[in-house]
Every structure is written in structure tokens, then in C-alpha cells.
PDB file of C-alpha atoms in Angstrom:
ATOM      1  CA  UNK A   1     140.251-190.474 -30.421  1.00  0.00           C
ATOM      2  CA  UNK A   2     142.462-187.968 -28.372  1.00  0.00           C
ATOM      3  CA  UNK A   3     141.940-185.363 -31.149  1.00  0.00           C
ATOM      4  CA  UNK A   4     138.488-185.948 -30.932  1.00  0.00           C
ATOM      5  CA  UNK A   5     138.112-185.658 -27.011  1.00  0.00           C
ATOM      6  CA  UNK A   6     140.535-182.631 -27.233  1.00  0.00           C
ATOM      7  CA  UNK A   7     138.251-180.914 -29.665  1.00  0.00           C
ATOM      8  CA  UNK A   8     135.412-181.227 -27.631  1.00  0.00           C
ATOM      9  CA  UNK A   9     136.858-179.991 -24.593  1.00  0.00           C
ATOM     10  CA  UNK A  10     137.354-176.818 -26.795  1.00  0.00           C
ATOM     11  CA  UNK A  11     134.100-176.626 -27.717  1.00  0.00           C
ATOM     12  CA  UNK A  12     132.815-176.828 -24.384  1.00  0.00           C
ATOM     13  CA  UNK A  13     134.937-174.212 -22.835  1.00  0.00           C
ATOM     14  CA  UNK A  14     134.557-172.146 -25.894  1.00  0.00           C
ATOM     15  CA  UNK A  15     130.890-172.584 -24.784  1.00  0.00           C
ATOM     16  CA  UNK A  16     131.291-171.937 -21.069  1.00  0.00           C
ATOM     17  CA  UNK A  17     133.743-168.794 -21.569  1.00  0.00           C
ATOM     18  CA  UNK A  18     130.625-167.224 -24.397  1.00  0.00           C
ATOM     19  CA  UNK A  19     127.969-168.267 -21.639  1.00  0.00           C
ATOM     20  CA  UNK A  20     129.398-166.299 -18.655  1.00  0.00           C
ATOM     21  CA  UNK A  21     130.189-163.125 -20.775  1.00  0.00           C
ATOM     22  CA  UNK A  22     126.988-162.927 -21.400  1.00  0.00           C
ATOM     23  CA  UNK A  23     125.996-163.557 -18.237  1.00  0.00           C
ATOM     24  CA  UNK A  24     128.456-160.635 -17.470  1.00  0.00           C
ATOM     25  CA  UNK A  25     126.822-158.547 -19.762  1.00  0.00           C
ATOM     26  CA  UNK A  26     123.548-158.832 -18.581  1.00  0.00           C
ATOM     27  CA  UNK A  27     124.824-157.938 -14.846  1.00  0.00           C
ATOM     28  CA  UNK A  28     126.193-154.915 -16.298  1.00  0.00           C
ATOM     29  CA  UNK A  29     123.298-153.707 -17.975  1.00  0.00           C
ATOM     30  CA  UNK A  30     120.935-154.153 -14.915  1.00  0.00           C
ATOM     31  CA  UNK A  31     123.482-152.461 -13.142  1.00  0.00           C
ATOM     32  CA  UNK A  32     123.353-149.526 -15.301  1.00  0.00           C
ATOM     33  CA  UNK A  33     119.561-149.798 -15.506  1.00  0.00           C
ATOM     34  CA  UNK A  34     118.822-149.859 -11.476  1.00  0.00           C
ATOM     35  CA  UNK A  35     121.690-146.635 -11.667  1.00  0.00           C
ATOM     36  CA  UNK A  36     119.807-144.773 -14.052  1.00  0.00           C
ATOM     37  CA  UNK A  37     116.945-145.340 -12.264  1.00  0.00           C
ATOM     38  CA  UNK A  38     117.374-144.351  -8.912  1.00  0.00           C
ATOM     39  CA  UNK A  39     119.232-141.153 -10.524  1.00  0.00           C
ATOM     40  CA  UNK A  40     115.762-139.986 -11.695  1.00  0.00           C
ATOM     41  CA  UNK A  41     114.856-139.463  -7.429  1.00  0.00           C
ATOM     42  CA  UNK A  42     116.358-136.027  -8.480  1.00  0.00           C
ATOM     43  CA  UNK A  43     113.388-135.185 -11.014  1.00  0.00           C
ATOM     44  CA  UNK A  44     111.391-135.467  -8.083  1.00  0.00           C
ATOM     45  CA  UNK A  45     112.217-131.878  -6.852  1.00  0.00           C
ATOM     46  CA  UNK A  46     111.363-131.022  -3.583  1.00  0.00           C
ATOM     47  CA  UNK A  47     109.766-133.851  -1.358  1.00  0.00           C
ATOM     48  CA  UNK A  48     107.552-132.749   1.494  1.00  0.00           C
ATOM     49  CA  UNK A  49     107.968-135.750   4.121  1.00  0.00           C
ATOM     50  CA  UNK A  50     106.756-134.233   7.360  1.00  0.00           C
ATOM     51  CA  UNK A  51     103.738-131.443   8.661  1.00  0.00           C
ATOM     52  CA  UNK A  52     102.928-130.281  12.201  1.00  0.00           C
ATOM     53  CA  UNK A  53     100.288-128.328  13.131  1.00  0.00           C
ATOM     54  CA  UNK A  54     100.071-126.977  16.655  1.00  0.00           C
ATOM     55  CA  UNK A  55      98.249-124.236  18.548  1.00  0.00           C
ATOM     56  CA  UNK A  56     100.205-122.513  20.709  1.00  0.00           C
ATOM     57  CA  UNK A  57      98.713-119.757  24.287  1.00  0.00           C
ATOM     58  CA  UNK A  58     100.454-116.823  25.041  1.00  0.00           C
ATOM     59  CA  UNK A  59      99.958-115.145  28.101  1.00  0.00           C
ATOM     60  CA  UNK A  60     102.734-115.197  29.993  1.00  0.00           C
ATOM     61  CA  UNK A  61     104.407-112.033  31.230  1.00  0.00           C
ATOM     62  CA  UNK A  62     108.240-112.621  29.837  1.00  0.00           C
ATOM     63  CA  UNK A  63     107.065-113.400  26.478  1.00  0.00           C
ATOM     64  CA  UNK A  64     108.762-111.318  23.529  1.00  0.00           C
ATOM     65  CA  UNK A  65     105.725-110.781  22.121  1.00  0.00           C
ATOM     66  CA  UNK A  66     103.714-109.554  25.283  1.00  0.00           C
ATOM     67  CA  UNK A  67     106.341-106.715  25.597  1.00  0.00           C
ATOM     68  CA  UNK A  68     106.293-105.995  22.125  1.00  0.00           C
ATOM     69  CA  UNK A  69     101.822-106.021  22.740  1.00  0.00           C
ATOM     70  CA  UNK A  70     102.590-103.265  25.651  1.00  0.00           C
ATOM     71  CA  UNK A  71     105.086-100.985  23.773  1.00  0.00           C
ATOM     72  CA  UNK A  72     102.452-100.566  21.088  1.00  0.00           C
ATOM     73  CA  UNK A  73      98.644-100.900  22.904  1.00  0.00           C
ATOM     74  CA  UNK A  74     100.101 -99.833  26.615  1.00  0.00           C
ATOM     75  CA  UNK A  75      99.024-102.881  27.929  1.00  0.00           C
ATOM     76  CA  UNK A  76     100.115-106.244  28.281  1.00  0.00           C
ATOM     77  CA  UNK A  77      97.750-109.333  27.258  1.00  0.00           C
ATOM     78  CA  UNK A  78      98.584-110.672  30.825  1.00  0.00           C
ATOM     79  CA  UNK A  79      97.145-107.668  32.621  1.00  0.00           C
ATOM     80  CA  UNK A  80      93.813-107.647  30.426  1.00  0.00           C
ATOM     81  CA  UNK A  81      93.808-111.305  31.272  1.00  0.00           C
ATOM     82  CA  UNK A  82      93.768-112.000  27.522  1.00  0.00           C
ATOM     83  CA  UNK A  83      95.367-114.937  25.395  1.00  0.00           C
ATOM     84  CA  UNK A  84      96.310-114.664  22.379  1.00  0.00           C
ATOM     85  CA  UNK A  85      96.134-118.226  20.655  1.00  0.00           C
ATOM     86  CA  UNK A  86      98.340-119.402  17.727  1.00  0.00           C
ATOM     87  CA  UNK A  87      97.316-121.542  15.103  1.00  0.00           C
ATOM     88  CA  UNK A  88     100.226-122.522  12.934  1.00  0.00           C
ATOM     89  CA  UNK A  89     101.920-125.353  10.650  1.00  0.00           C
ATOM     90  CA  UNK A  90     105.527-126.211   9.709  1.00  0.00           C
ATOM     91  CA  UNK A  91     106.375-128.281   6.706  1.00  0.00           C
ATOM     92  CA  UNK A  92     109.221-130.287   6.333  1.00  0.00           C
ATOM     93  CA  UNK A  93     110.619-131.112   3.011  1.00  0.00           C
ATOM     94  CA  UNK A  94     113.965-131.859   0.617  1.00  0.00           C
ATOM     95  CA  UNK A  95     115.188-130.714  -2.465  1.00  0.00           C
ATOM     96  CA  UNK A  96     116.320-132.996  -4.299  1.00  0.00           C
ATOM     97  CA  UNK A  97     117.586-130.969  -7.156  1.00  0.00           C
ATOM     98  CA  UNK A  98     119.772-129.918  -4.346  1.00  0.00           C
ATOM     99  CA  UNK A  99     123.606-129.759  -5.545  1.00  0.00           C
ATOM    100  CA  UNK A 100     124.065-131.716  -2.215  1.00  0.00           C
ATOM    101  CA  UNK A 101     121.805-134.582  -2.876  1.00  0.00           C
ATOM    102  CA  UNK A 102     124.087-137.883  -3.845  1.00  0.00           C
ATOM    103  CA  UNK A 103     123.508-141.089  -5.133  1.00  0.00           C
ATOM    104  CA  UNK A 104     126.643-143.019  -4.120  1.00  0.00           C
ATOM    105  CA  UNK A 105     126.806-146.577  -5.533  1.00  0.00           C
ATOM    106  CA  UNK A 106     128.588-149.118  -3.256  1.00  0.00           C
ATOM    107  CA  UNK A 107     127.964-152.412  -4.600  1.00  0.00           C
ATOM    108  CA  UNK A 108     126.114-154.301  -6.630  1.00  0.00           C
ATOM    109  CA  UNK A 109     122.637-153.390  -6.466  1.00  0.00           C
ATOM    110  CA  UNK A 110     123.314-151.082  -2.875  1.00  0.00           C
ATOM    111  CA  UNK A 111     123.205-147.327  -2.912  1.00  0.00           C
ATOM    112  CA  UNK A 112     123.901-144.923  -0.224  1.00  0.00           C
ATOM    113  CA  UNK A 113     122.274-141.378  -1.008  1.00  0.00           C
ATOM    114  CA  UNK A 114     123.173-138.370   0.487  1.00  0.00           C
ATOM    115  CA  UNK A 115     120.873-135.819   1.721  1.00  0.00           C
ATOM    116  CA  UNK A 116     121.302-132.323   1.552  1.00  0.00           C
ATOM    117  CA  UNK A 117     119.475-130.250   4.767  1.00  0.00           C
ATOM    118  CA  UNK A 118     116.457-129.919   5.600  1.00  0.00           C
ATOM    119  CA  UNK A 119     114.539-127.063   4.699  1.00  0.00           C
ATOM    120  CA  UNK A 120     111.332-125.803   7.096  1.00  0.00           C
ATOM    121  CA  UNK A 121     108.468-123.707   5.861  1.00  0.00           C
ATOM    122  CA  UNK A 122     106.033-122.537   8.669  1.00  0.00           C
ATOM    123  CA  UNK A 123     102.970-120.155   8.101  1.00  0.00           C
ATOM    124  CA  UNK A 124     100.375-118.662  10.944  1.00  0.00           C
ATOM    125  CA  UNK A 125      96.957-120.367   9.771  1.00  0.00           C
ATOM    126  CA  UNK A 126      94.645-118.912  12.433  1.00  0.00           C
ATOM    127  CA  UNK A 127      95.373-116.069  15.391  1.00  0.00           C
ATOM    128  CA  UNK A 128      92.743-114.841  17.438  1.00  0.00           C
ATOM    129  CA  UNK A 129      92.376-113.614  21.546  1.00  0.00           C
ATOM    130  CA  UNK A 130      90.614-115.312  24.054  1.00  0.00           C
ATOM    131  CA  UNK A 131      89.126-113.161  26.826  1.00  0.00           C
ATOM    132  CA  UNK A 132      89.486-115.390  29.725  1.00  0.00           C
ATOM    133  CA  UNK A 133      87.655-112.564  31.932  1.00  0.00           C
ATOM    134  CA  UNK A 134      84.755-112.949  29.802  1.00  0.00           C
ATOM    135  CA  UNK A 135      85.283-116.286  28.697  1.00  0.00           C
ATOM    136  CA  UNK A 136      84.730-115.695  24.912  1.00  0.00           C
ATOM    137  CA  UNK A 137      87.250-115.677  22.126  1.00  0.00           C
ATOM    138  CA  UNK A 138      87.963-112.158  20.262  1.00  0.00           C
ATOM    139  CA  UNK A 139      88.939-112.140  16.342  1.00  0.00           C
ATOM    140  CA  UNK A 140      92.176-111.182  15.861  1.00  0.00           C
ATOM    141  CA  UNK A 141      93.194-107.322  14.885  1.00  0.00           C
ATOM    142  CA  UNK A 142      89.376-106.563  14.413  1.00  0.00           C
ATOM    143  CA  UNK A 143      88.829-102.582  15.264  1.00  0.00           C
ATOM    144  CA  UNK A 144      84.923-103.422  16.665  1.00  0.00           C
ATOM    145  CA  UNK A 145      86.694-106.637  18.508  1.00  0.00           C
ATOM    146  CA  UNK A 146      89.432-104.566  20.560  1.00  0.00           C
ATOM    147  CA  UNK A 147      87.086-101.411  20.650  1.00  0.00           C
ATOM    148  CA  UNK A 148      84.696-102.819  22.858  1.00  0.00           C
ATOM    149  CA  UNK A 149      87.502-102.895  25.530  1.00  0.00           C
ATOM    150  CA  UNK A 150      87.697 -98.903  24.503  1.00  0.00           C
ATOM    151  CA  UNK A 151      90.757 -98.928  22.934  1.00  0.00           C
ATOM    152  CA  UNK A 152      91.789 -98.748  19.166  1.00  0.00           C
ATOM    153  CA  UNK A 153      95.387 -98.586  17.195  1.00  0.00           C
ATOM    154  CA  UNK A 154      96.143 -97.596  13.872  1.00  0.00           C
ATOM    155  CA  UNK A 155      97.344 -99.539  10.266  1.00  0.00           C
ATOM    156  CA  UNK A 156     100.725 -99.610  11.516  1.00  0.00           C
ATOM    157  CA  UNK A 157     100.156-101.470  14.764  1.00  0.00           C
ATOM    158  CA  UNK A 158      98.460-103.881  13.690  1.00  0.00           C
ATOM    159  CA  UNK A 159     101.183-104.973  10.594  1.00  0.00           C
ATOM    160  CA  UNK A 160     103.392-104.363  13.717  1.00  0.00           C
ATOM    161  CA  UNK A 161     101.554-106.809  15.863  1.00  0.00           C
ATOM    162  CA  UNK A 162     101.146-109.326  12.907  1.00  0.00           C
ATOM    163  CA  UNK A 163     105.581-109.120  12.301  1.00  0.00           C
ATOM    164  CA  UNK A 164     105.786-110.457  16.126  1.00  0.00           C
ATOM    165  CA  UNK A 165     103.339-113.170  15.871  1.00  0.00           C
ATOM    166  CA  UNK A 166     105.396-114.183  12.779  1.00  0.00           C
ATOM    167  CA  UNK A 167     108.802-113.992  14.677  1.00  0.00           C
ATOM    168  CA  UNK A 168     107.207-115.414  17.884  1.00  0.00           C
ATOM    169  CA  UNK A 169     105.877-118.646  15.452  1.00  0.00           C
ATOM    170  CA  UNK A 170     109.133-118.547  14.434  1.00  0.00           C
ATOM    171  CA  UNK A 171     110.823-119.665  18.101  1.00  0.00           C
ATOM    172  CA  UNK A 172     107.843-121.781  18.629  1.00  0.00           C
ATOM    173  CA  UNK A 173     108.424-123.846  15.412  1.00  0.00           C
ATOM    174  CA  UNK A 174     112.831-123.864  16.438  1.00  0.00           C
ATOM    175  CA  UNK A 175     111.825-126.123  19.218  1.00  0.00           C
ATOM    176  CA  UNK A 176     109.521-128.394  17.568  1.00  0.00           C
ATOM    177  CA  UNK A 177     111.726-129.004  14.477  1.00  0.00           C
ATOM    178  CA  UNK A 178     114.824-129.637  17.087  1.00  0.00           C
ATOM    179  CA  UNK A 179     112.196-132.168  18.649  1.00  0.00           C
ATOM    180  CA  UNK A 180     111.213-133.762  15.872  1.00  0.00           C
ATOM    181  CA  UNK A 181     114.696-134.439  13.755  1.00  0.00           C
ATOM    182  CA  UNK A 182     114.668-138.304  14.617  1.00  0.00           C
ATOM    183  CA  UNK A 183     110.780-138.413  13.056  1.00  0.00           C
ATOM    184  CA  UNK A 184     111.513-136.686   9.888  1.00  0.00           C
ATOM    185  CA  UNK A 185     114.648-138.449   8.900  1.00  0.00           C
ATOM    186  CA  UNK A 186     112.813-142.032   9.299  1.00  0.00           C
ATOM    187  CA  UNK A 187     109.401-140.303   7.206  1.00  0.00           C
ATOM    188  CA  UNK A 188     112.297-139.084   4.531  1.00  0.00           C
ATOM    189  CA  UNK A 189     114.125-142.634   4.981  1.00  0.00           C
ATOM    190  CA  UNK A 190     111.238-144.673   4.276  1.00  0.00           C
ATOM    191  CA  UNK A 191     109.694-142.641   1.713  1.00  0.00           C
ATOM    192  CA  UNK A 192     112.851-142.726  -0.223  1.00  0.00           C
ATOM    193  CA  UNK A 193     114.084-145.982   0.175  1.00  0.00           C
ATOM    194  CA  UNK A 194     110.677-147.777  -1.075  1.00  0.00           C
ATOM    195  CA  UNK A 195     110.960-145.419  -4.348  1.00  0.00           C
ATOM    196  CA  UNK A 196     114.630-146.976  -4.825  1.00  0.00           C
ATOM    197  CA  UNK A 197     113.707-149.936  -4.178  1.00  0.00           C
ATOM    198  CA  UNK A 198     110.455-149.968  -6.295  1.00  0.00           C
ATOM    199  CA  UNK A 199     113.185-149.013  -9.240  1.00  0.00           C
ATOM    200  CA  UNK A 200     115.615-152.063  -8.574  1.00  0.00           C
ATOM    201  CA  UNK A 201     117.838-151.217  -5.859  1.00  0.00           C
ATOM    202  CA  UNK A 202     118.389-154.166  -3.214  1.00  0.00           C
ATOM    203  CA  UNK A 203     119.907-152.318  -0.283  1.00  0.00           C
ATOM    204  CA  UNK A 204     120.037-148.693   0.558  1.00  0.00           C
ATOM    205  CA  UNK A 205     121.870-146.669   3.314  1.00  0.00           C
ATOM    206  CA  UNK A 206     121.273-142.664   4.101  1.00  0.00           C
ATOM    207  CA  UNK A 207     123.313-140.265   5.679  1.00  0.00           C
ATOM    208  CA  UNK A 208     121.876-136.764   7.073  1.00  0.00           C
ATOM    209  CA  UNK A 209     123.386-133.417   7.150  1.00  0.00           C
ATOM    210  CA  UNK A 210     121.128-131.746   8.975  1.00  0.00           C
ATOM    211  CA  UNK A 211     122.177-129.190  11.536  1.00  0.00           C
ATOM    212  CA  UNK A 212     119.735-127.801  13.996  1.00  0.00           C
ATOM    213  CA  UNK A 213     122.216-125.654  15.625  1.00  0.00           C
ATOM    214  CA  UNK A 214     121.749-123.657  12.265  1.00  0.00           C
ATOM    215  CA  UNK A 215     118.196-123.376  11.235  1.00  0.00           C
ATOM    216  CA  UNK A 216     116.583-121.768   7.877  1.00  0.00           C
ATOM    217  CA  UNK A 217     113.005-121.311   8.145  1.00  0.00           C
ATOM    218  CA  UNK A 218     110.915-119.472   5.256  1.00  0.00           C
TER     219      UNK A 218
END
């Protein structure tokens, strides 16, 4: 009777032992699966998760570009009482093929991922003047536009004019990507954490390395 009751206590914990390694092995392969998974984030390339557009007056008399208007034209736009009015938008995106972009696992199931920094694309969509004497807007670097005033420039003004509206965009988009930091790390946060967890992933911290004391705009 012992040997009997002995032998099935054997059985039974040969049973139990079988029945959680398998159970362990099933853990481990989700593991790996959810890992592989998220890992694939990085075939996603660059990842756009934030655009501003904004229009933008200049007129006033310290601005970089109004000196830069007088030293070519003679005149500044404040003293023709003309605006010129800046149409522009700045894209915000990732790259995720970036050598800096991590995928740290810290548990089962939770991930932390790295980011690398932010990258910033801006381009001028519309410029054009607004003659607030007349009260009519003026196409922008149009001979028959700035004739009618009676003056004219040449080829190389105007690509000289066009430079400075670029560089003046420039400062303009500096202090709306230093504004908007907080709103394009949540955009990149939830955009990326619903992918992870759409792929198996239960938990998932970020960490930023954005500077903004150090900014590369294209």
C-alpha cells in the first residue's frame, strides 16, 4: 500500500514539475514574440508626429530682415508702411532607424524605449507684402508688383531677399519648437506606445533626449 501511495506521489509531481516547464516555456516564447515585435518600431523609419503652420507680420524696424530689405532696395518695409507676411510650416518627426533609438526590456512584458532627438523640417509655403497704405496685398518678388511703387532690383536681390526670409523663418520656427517640446513628446508618446502595445507589450516608459539649447533644422 505504501509503495503504491509512494508511486503515485511520483507520478503526480512528475506531472506537476512537466506542467510548469511548459508553462515556462510558453512565457518564454511570448516573451521573445512581444520582443521581436516591438523591435520591428525601427522598420518604421522616420515618424512624423507633429506640424505647425503659422503666418507670421514683419514690419517692425529692428527686424534682421528689414535691415537686410534696406541694404538691398534702400528702403525699409517700415518706412513704405509695407508688411511682409510669412506663411510657413515646421514638421516634427523621429528616426527611428536612428543608432540612438532603444528598445530596453525591463520586465516581463514592460519596455522602456529610448528616443533619439528630434529632428525639425520647416519650409516657407506662401510670402507675399501687404500695402497697409493702400490696403491691398502685393505678390511677393513680382517686378510689375514692386514697380508700381517705381522701383525695381535685379536676379540677385531677389534670391538675396528670398535667403533672409528663409533665415528669418528660421528664428521664427526656434521659438515655436522651444514652445512646443511638452506637445510633441506626448503626440510621439502616444503614437508609439499604442503601436507597442497593439504588438503585445503591457507597460511602456520613454525617455527624451531632446535638447533645444541645440537645434538642427533642415
Amino acid at each position: 500500500m505504501e509503495l503504491i501511495l509512494l508511486g503515485l506521489i511520483v507520478v503526480l509531481l512528475v506531472f506537476v514539475i512537466i506542467k510548469q516547464f511548459k508553462n515556462s516555456s510558453k512565457t518564454e516564447e511570448k516573451d521573445i514574440h512581444i520582443s521581436n515585435d516591438i523591435t520591428q518600431l525601427k522598420s518604421i523609419g522616420e515618424l512624423s508626429v507633429f506640424q505647425v503652420f503659422s503666418k507670421e507680420i514683419v514690419t517692425k524696424k529692428d527686424s534682421a530682415f528689414n535691415g537686410i530689405w534696406k541694404s538691398i532696395l534702400g528702403w525699409s518695409l517700415s518706412e513704405r508702411q509695407i508688411a511682409l507676411i510669412f506663411e510657413f510650416e515646421i514638421t516634427f518627426l523621429y528616426d527611428l532607424r536612428d543608432k540612438n533609438f532603444e528598445i530596453v526590456v525591463l520586465d516581463n512584458d514592460h519596455y522602456k524605449i529610448i528616443m533619439p532627438e528630434c529632428k525639425y523640417k520647416h519650409s516657407i509655403i506662401d510670402m507675399k507684402f501687404y500695402d497697409e497704405k493702400n490696403a491691398k496685398f502685393l505678390p511677393f518678388l513680382l517686378p510689375d508688383s514692386i514697380n508700381s511703387t517705381g522701383l525695381s532690383f535685379s536676379e540677385n536681390d531677389k534670391n538675396k531677399l528670398i535667403r533672409e526670409a528663409k533665415e528669418e523663418v528660421k528664428e521664427l520656427s526656434l521659438n515655436l519648437i522651444r514652445n512646443l517640446e511638452s506637445k510633441i513628446h506626448k503626440s510621439a508618446r502616444d503614437t508609439l506606445e499604442a503601436i507597442a502595445k497593439g504588438f503585445g507589450a503591457k507597460k511602456v516608459e520613454f525617455e527624451f533626449k531632446d535638447n533645444t539649447q541645440k537645434l538642427d533644422i533642415n
